[in-house]
Coordinates of C-alpha atoms in Angstrom, one line a residue:
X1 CA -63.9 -27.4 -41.6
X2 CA -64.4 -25.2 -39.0
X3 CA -65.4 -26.1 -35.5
X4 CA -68.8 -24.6 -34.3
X5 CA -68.6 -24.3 -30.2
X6 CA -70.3 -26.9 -28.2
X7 CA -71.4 -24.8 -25.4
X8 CA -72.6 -21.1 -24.8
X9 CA -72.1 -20.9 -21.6
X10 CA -70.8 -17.9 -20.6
X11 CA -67.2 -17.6 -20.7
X12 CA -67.3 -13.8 -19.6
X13 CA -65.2 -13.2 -22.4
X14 CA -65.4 -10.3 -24.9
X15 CA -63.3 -10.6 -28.0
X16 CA -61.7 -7.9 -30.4
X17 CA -59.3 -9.7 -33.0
X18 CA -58.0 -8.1 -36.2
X19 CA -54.9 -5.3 -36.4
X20 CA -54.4 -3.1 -34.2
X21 CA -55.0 0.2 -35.5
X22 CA -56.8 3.5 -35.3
X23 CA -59.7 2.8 -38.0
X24 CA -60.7 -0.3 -35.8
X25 CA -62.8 1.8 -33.4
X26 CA -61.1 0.1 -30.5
X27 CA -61.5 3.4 -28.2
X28 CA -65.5 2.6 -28.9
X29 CA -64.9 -0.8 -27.2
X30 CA -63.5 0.5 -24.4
X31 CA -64.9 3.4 -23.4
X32 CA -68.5 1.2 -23.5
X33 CA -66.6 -1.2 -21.5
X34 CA -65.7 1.3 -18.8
X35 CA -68.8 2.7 -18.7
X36 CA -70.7 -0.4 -17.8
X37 CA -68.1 -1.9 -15.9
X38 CA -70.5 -3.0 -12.8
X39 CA -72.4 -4.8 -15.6
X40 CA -69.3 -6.1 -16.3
X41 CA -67.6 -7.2 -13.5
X42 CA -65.6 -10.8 -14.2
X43 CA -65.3 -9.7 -17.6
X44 CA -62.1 -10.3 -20.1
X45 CA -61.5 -8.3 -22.9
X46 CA -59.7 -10.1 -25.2
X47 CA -57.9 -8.0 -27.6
X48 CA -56.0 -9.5 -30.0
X49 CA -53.9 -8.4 -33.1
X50 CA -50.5 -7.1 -34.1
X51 CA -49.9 -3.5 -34.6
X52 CA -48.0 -0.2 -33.8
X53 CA -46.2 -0.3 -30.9
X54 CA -46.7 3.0 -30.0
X55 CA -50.4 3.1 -30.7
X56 CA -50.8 -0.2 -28.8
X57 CA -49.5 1.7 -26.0
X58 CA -51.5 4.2 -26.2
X59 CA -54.7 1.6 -26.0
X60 CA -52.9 0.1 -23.1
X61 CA -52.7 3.7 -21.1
X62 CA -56.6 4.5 -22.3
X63 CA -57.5 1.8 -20.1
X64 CA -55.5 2.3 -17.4
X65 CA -56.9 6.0 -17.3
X66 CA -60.7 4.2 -18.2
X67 CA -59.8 2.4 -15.0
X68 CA -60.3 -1.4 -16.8
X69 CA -56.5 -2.6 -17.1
X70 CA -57.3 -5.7 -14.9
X71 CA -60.7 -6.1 -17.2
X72 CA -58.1 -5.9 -20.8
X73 CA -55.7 -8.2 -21.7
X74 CA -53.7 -7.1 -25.0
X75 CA -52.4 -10.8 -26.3
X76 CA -50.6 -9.8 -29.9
X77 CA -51.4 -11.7 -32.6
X78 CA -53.1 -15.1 -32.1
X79 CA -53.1 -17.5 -35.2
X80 CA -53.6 -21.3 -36.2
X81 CA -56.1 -23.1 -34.3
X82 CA -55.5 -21.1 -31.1
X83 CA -57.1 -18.2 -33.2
X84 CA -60.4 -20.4 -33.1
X85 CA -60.2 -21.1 -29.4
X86 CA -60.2 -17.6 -29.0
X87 CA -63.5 -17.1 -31.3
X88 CA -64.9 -20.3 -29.9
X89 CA -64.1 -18.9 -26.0
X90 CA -65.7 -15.2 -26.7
X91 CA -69.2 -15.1 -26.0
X92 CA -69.6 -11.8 -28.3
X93 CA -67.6 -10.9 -30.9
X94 CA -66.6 -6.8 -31.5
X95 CA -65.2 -4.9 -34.6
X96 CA -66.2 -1.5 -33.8
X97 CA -64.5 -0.3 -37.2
X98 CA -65.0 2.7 -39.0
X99 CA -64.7 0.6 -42.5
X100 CA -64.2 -2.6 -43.4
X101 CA -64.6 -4.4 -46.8
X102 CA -65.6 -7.6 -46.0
X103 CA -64.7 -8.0 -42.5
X104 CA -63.4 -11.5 -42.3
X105 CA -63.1 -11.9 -38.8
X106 CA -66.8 -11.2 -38.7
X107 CA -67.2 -14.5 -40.8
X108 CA -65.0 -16.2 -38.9
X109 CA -66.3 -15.4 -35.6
X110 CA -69.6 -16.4 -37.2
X111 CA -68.6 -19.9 -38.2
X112 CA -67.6 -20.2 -34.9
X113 CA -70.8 -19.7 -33.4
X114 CA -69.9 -16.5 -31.8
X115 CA -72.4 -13.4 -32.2
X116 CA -70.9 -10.3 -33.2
X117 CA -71.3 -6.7 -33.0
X118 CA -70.5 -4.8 -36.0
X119 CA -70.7 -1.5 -37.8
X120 CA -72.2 0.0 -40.6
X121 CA -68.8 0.5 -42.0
X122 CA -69.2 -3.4 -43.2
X123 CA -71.5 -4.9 -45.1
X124 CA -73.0 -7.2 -42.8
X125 CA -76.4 -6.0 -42.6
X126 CA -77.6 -10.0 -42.1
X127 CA -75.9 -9.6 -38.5
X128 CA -79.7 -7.7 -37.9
X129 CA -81.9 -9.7 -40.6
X130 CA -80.5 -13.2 -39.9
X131 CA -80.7 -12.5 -36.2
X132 CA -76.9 -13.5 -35.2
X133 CA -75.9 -10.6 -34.4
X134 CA -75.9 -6.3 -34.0
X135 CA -75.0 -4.1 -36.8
X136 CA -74.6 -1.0 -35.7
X137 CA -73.7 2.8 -36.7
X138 CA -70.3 3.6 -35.6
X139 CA -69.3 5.4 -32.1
X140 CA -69.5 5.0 -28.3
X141 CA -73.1 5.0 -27.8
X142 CA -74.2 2.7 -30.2
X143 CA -71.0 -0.1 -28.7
X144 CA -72.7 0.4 -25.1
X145 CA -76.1 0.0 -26.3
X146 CA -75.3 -3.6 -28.3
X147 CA -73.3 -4.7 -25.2
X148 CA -76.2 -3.9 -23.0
X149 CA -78.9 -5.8 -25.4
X150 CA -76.0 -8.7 -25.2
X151 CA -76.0 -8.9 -21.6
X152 CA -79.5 -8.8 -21.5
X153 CA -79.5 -12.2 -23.4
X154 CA -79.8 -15.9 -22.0
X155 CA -77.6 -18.7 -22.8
X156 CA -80.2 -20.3 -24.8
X157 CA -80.9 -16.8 -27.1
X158 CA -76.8 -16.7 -27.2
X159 CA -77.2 -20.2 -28.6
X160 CA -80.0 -19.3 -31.2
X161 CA -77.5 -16.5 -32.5
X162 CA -74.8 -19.3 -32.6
X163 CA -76.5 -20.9 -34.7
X164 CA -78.2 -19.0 -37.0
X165 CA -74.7 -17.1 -37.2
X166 CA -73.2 -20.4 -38.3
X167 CA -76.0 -20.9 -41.0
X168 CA -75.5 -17.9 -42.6
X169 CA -71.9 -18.9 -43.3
X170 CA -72.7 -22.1 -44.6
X171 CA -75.3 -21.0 -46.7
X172 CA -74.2 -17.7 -48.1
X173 CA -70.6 -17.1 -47.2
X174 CA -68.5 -20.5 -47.6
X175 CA -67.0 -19.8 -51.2
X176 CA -66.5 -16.5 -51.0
X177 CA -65.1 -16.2 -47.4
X178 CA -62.7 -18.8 -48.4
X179 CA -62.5 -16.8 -52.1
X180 CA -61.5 -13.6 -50.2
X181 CA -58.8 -15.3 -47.3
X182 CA -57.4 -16.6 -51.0
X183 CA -57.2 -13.2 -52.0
X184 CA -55.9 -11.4 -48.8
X185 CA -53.0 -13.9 -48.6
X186 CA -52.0 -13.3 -51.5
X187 CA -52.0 -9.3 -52.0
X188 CA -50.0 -9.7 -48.4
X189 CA -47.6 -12.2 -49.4
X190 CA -47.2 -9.8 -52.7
X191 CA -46.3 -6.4 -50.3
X192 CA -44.4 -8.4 -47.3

């Protein structure tokens, strides 16, 4: 059974975590960050995941150029219960993907009482109706604006989201998120 957070506090942390690769929208997540920096300021950005070395890199020299290399801290892939620290740490959650089938880091994250931002490349429209969450259209200015409404919010609204985040899970999501990881290991396990 997975832990809900006991506190949401901020952390100052901002958390990307799934692969590392170019459909993700990373870019999105940190050119928004760079452009609000000031807002920003104490800020981590967690990004975790494995992925191409090379286009890792390139992430890695993006935000040296964005400026926001101390603000970014690239920490490979993160699994076991250190993976829920991580969700239960963040106090916003980011997939700025392109597409996404299910988007079970977005469940996860959920479960974990961790808002998230999201696009309209997954199907998690409830991130808007049940209130736990932004679901946004893909690109820069859409990432800026949902961080800007998440700043905005207090500890107690963060907490609402939390917890209406975690309901959703329990009540919609439980069989099939756990259906799907099923699934997912296996079809990897099948290619490896």
């Amino acid at each position: 059974n997975i832990k809900i957070k006991d506190s949401w506090k901020r952390n100052k942390n901002i958390l990307f975590l799934s692969r590392i690769h170019v459909k993700k929208g990373i870019e999105f997540l940190l050119e928004a960050v760079s452009s609000l920096k000031s807002q920003l300021e104490g800020y981590t950005i967690t990004i975790a995941g494995e992925g191409e070395q090379p286009y890792i890199s390139s992430l890695k020299s993006k935000t040296s150029e964005l400026g926001i290399d101390k603000m970014v801290n690239f920490c490979g892939g993160i699994y076991g219960e250190k993976k829920w620290e991580l969700y239960r740490k963040a106090d916003v959650f980011v997939l700025p993907t392109y597409s996404e089938n299910f988007g079970i880091v977005v469940a996860e994250s959920l479960a974990s009482g961790t808002p998230v931002i999201t696009t309209k490349g997954t199907p998690w429209e409830e991130l808007n109706t049940q209130r736990c969450g932004w679901w946004i259209e893909v690109g820069l200015k859409t990432t800026k604006e949902a961080l800007i409404n998440f700043l905005a919010l207090s500890e107690d609204q963060l907490k609402e989201m939390g917890h209406n985040g975690r309901k959703l899970i329990e009540t919609k999501y439980s069989d099939k998120a756990v259906a799907l990881e099923i699934m997912d290991l296996y079809t990897n396990l099948k290619w490896k």
